[in-house]
Amino acid sequence: METTKEEMVMLLRELQDLQMWLYSIDSVVKLDIYTSPQDEGYIYCIASCDKNISKANFFGGFSNDYSFKENKKELDSFVEHVTKLVYECKKSEPNQKTTGKARV
């Protein structure tokens, strides 16, 4: 069974929510979402981290040729990978907060 147009819109909204979350936390992970008139029924997305230690990219693709269940499973996996990448990048950031006073 194919994914309907309405279901594809639901997937796109979830990706946009992920994109807005990344933006709202000022993450170094960026999410680009692509749709194309030539590829009607397809959504492509790339999550990338510009940190030197990661240089990670995750690609996601969603098609109306697959069932909604398959697309949703792919989306959940993609969100999980992106979330892990966000926290890996946060761990690698130098801690700029100081705790306590320096002893002299």
GROMACS .gro file of C-alpha atoms in nm, residues 15 18-34 45-51 56-60 78 81-83 85-86 89 93:
model
   38
   15LEU     CA    1   1.066   1.672   0.973
   18LEU     CA    2   1.271   1.839   1.400
   19GLN     CA    3   1.422   2.122   1.199
   20MET     CA    4   1.262   2.384   1.424
   21TRP     CA    5   1.379   2.200   1.738
   22LEU     CA    6   1.737   2.201   1.606
   23TYR     CA    7   1.706   2.572   1.534
   24SER     CA    8   1.552   2.650   1.874
   25ILE     CA    9   1.834   2.484   2.068
   26ASP     CA   10   2.094   2.659   1.851
   27SER     CA   11   2.238   2.324   1.750
   28VAL     CA   12   2.540   2.282   1.525
   29VAL     CA   13   2.340   2.007   1.356
   30LYS     CA   14   2.148   2.142   1.061
   31LEU     CA   15   1.864   1.974   0.876
   32ASP     CA   16   1.791   2.044   0.513
   33ILE     CA   17   1.464   1.919   0.367
   34TYR     CA   18   1.408   1.889  -0.007
   45CYS     CA   19   1.655   1.532   0.395
   46ILE     CA   20   2.013   1.567   0.512
   47ALA     CA   21   2.124   1.624   0.868
   48SER     CA   22   2.481   1.745   0.898
   49CYS     CA   23   2.715   1.848   1.174
   50ASP     CA   24   2.995   2.088   1.096
   51LYS     CA   25   3.200   1.989   1.401
   56ALA     CA   26   2.864   1.322   1.010
   57ASN     CA   27   2.586   1.331   0.760
   58PHE     CA   28   2.261   1.138   0.778
   59PHE     CA   29   2.038   1.104   0.479
   60GLY     CA   30   1.669   1.028   0.483
   78PHE     CA   31   1.627   0.921   1.115
   81HIS     CA   32   2.018   0.932   1.454
   82VAL     CA   33   1.984   1.310   1.442
   83THR     CA   34   1.910   1.330   1.815
   85LEU     CA   35   2.426   1.343   1.667
   86VAL     CA   36   2.302   1.653   1.852
   89CYS     CA   37   2.818   1.737   1.921
   93GLU     CA   38   3.190   2.131   2.281
   0.00000   0.00000   0.00000
